[in-house]
PDB file of C-alpha atoms in Angstrom:
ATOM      1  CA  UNK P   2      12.903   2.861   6.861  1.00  0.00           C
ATOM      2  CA  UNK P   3      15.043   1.175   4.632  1.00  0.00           C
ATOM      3  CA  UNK P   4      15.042   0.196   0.923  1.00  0.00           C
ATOM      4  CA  UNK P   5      15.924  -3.292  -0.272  1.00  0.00           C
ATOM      5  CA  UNK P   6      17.888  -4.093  -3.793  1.00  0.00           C
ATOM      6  CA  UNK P   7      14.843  -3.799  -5.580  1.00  0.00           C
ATOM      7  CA  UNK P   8      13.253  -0.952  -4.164  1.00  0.00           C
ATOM      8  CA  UNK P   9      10.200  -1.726  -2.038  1.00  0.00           C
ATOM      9  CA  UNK P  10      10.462  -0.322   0.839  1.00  0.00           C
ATOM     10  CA  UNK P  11      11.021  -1.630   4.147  1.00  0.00           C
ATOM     11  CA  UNK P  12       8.469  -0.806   7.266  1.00  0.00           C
ATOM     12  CA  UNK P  13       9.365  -2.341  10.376  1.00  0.00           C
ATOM     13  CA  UNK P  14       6.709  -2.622  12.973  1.00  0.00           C
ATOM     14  CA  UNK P  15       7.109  -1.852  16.386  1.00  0.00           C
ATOM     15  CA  UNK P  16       7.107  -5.006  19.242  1.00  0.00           C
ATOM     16  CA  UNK P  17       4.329  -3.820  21.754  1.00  0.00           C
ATOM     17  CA  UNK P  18       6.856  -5.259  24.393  1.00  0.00           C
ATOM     18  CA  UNK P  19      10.508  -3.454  23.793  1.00  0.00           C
ATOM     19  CA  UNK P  20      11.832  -0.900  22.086  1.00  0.00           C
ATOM     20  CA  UNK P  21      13.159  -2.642  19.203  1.00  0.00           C
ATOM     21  CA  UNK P  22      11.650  -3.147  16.134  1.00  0.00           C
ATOM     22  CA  UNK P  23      11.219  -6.855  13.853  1.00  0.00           C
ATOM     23  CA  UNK P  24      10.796  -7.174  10.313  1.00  0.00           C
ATOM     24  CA  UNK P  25       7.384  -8.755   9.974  1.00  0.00           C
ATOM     25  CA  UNK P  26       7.203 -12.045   9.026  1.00  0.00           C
ATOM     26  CA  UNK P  27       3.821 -12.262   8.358  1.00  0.00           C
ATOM     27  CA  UNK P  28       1.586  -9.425   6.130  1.00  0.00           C
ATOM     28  CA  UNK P  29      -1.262  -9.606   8.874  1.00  0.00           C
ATOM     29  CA  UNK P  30       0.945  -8.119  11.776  1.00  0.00           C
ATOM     30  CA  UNK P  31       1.742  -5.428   9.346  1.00  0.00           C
ATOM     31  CA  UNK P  32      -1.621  -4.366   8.408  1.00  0.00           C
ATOM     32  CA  UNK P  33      -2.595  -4.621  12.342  1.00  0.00           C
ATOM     33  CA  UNK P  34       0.454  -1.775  12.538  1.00  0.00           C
ATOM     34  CA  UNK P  35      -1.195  -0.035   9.601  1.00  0.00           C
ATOM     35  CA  UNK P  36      -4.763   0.180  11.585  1.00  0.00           C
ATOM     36  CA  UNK P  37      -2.857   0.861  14.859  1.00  0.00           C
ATOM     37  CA  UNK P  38      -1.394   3.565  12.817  1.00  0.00           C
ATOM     38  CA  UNK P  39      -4.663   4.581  11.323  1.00  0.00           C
ATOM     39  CA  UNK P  40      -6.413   4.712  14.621  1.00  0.00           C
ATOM     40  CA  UNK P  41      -4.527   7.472  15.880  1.00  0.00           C
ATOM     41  CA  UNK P  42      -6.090  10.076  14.143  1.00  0.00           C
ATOM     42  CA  UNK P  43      -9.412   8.674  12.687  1.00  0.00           C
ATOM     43  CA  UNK P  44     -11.593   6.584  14.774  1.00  0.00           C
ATOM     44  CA  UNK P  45     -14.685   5.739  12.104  1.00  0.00           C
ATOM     45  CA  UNK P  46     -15.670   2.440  12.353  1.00  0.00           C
ATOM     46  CA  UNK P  47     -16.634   2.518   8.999  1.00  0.00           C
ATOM     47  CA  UNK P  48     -13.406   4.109   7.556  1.00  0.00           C
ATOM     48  CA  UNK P  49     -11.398   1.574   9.427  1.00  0.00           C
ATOM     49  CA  UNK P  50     -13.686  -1.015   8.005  1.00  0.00           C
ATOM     50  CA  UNK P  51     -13.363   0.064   4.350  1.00  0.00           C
ATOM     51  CA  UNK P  52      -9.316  -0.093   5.100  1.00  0.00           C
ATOM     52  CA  UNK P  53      -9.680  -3.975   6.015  1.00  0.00           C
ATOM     53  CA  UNK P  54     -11.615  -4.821   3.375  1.00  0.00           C
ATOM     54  CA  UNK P  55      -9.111  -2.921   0.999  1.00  0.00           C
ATOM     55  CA  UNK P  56      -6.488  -5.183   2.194  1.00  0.00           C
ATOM     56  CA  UNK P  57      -8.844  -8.591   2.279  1.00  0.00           C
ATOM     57  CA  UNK P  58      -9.004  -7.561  -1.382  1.00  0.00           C
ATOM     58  CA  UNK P  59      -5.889  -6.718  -2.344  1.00  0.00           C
ATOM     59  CA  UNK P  60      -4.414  -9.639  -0.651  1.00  0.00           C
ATOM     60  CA  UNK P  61      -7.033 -12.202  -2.422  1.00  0.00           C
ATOM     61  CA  UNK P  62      -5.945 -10.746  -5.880  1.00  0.00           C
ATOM     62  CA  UNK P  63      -1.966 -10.643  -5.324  1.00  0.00           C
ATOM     63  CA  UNK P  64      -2.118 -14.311  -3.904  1.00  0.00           C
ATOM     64  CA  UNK P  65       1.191 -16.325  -3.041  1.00  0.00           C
ATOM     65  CA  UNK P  66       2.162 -13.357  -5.660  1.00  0.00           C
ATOM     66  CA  UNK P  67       6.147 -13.149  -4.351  1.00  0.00           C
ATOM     67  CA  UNK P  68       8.228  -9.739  -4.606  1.00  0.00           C
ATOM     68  CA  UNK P  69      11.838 -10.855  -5.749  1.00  0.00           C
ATOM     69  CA  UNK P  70      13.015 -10.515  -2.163  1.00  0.00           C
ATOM     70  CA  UNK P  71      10.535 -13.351  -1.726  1.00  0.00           C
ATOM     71  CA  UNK P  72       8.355 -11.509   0.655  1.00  0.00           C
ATOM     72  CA  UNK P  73       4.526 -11.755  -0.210  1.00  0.00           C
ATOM     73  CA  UNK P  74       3.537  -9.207  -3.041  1.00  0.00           C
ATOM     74  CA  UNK P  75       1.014  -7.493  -0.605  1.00  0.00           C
ATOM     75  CA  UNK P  76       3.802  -6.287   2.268  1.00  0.00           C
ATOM     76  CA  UNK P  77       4.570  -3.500  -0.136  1.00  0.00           C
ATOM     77  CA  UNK P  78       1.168  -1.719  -0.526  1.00  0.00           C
ATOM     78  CA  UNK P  79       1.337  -2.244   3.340  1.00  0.00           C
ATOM     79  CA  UNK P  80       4.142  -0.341   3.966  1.00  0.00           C
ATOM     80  CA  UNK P  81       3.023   2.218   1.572  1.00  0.00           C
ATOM     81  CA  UNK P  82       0.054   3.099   3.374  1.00  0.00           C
ATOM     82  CA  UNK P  83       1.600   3.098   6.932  1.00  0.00           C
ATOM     83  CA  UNK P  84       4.171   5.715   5.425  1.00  0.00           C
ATOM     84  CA  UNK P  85       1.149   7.491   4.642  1.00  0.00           C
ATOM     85  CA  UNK P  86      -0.481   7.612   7.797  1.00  0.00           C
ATOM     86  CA  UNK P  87       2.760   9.412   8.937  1.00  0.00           C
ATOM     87  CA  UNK P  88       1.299  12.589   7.315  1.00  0.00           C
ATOM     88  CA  UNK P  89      -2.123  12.041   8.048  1.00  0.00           C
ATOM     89  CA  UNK P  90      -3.570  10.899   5.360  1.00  0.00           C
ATOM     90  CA  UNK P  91      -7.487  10.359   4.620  1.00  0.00           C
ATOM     91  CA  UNK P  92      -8.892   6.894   4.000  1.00  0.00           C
ATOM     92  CA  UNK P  93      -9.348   7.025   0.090  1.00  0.00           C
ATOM     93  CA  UNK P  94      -5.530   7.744  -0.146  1.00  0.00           C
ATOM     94  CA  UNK P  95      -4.852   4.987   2.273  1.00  0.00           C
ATOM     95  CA  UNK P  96      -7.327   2.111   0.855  1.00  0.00           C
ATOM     96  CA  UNK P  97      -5.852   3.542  -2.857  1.00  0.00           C
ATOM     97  CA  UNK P  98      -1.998   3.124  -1.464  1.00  0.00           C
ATOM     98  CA  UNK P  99      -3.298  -0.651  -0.825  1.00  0.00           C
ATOM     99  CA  UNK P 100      -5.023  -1.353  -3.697  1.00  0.00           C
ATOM    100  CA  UNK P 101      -2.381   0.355  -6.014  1.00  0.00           C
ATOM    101  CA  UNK P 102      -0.689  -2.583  -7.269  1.00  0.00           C
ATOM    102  CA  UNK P 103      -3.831  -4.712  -7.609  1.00  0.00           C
ATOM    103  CA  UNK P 104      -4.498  -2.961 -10.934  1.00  0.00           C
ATOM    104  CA  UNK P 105      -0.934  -3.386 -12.510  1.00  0.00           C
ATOM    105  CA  UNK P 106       0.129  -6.305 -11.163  1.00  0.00           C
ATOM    106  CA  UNK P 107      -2.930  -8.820 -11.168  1.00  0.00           C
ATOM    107  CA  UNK P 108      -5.970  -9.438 -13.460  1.00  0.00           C
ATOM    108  CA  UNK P 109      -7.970  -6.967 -11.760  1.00  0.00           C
ATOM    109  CA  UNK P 110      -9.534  -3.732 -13.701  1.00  0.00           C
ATOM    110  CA  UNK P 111     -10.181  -0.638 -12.685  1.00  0.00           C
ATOM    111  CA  UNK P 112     -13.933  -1.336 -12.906  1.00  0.00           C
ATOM    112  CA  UNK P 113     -13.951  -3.717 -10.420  1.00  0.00           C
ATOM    113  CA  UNK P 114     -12.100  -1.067  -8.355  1.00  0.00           C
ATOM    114  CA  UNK P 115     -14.271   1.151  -9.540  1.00  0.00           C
ATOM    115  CA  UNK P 116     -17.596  -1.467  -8.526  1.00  0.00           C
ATOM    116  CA  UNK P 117     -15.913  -2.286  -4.655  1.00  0.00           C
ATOM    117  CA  UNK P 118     -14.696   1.152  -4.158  1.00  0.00           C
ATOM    118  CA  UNK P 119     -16.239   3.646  -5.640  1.00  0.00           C
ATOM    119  CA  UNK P 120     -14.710   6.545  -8.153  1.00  0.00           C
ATOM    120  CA  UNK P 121     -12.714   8.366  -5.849  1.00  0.00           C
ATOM    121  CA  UNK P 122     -10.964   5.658  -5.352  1.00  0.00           C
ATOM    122  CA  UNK P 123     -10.987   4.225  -8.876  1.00  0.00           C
ATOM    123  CA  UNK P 124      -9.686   7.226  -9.904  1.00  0.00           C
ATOM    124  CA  UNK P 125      -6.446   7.285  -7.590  1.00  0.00           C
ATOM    125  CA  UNK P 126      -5.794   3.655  -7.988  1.00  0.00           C
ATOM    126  CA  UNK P 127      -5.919   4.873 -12.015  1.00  0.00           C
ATOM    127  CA  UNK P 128      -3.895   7.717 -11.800  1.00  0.00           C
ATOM    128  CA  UNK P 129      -1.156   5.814  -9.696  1.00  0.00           C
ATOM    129  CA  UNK P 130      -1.360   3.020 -12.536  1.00  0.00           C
ATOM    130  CA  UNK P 131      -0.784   6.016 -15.064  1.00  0.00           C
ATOM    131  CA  UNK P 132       2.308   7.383 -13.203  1.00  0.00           C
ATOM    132  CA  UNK P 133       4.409   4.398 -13.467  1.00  0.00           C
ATOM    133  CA  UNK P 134       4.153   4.438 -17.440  1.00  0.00           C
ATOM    134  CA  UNK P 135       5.766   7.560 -17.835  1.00  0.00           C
ATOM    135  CA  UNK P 136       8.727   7.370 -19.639  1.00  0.00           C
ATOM    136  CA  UNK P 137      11.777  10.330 -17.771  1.00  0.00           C
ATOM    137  CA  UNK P 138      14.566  11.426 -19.765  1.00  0.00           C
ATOM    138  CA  UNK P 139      17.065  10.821 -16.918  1.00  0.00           C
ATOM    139  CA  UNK P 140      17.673   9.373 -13.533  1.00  0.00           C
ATOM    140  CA  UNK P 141      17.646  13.040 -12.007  1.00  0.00           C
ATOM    141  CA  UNK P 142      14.743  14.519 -13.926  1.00  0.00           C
ATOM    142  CA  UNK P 143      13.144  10.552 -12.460  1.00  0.00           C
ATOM    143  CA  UNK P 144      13.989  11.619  -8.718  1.00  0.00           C
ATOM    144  CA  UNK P 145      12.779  14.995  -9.125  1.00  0.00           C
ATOM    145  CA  UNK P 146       9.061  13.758 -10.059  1.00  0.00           C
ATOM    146  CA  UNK P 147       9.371  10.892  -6.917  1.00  0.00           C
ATOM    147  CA  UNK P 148      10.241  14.026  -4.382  1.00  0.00           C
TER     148      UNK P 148
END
């Protein structure tokens, strides 16, 4: 994992036929590493079904949205949620670590979150909305909260 000037983070996915890894090029092969990821430990149709249409959604809202790297907005969400599937993670956290942007960075509300997703989720998309707002007193007190 890497981080990039502006902070997103970097997931590279794995090529099925070496050892090495590629930088996606394209946000679809890193969502198909997300549900390979995802599959692992949950096998739910359903849940894995909820997870795509997270990401139909989220990727609809953001758009040609660009990050300044000039990678599509929606790789970072991505890579979020495979991170998360490193510890396990249940599905509201992971369609929430997709959607999290949506809120904050396009015209979408929290209703409409709310109306596709349910309150669970709502609510985590919400309070991940709410976290970025606060204001920290210094760059160590900042890194202390992230940990």
């Amino acid at each position: 994992m890497q981080k990039s000037k502006n902070s997103t983070t970097k997931v590279e996915i794995n090529n099925n036929s070496s050892n090495t890894k590629t930088k996606p090029d394209n946000p679809n092969l890193l969502f198909e590493q997300l549900m390979r990821s995802i599959s692992c430990y949950i096998e739910e149709k359903e849940s894995l079904a909820i997870v795509r249409r997270a990401y139909e959604f989220a990727a609809r809202c953001h758009g040609e949205q660009k990050r300044r790297s000039g990678e599509p907005y929606i790789t970072h969400p991505i890579s979020v949620a495979i991170i998360l599937t490193d510890m396990k993670v249940d599905i509201p956290t992971i369609v929430s670590a997709l959607l999290h942007d949506v809120v904050e960075d396009t015209e979408t509300p929290v209703d409409e979150i709310r109306e596709r997703f349910g309150d669970i989720i709502a609510h985590l998309v919400d309070g991940l909305t709410k976290i970025r707002k606060i204001k920290f007193r210094s760059n160590q007190e900042k890194m202390a909260e992230n940990f």
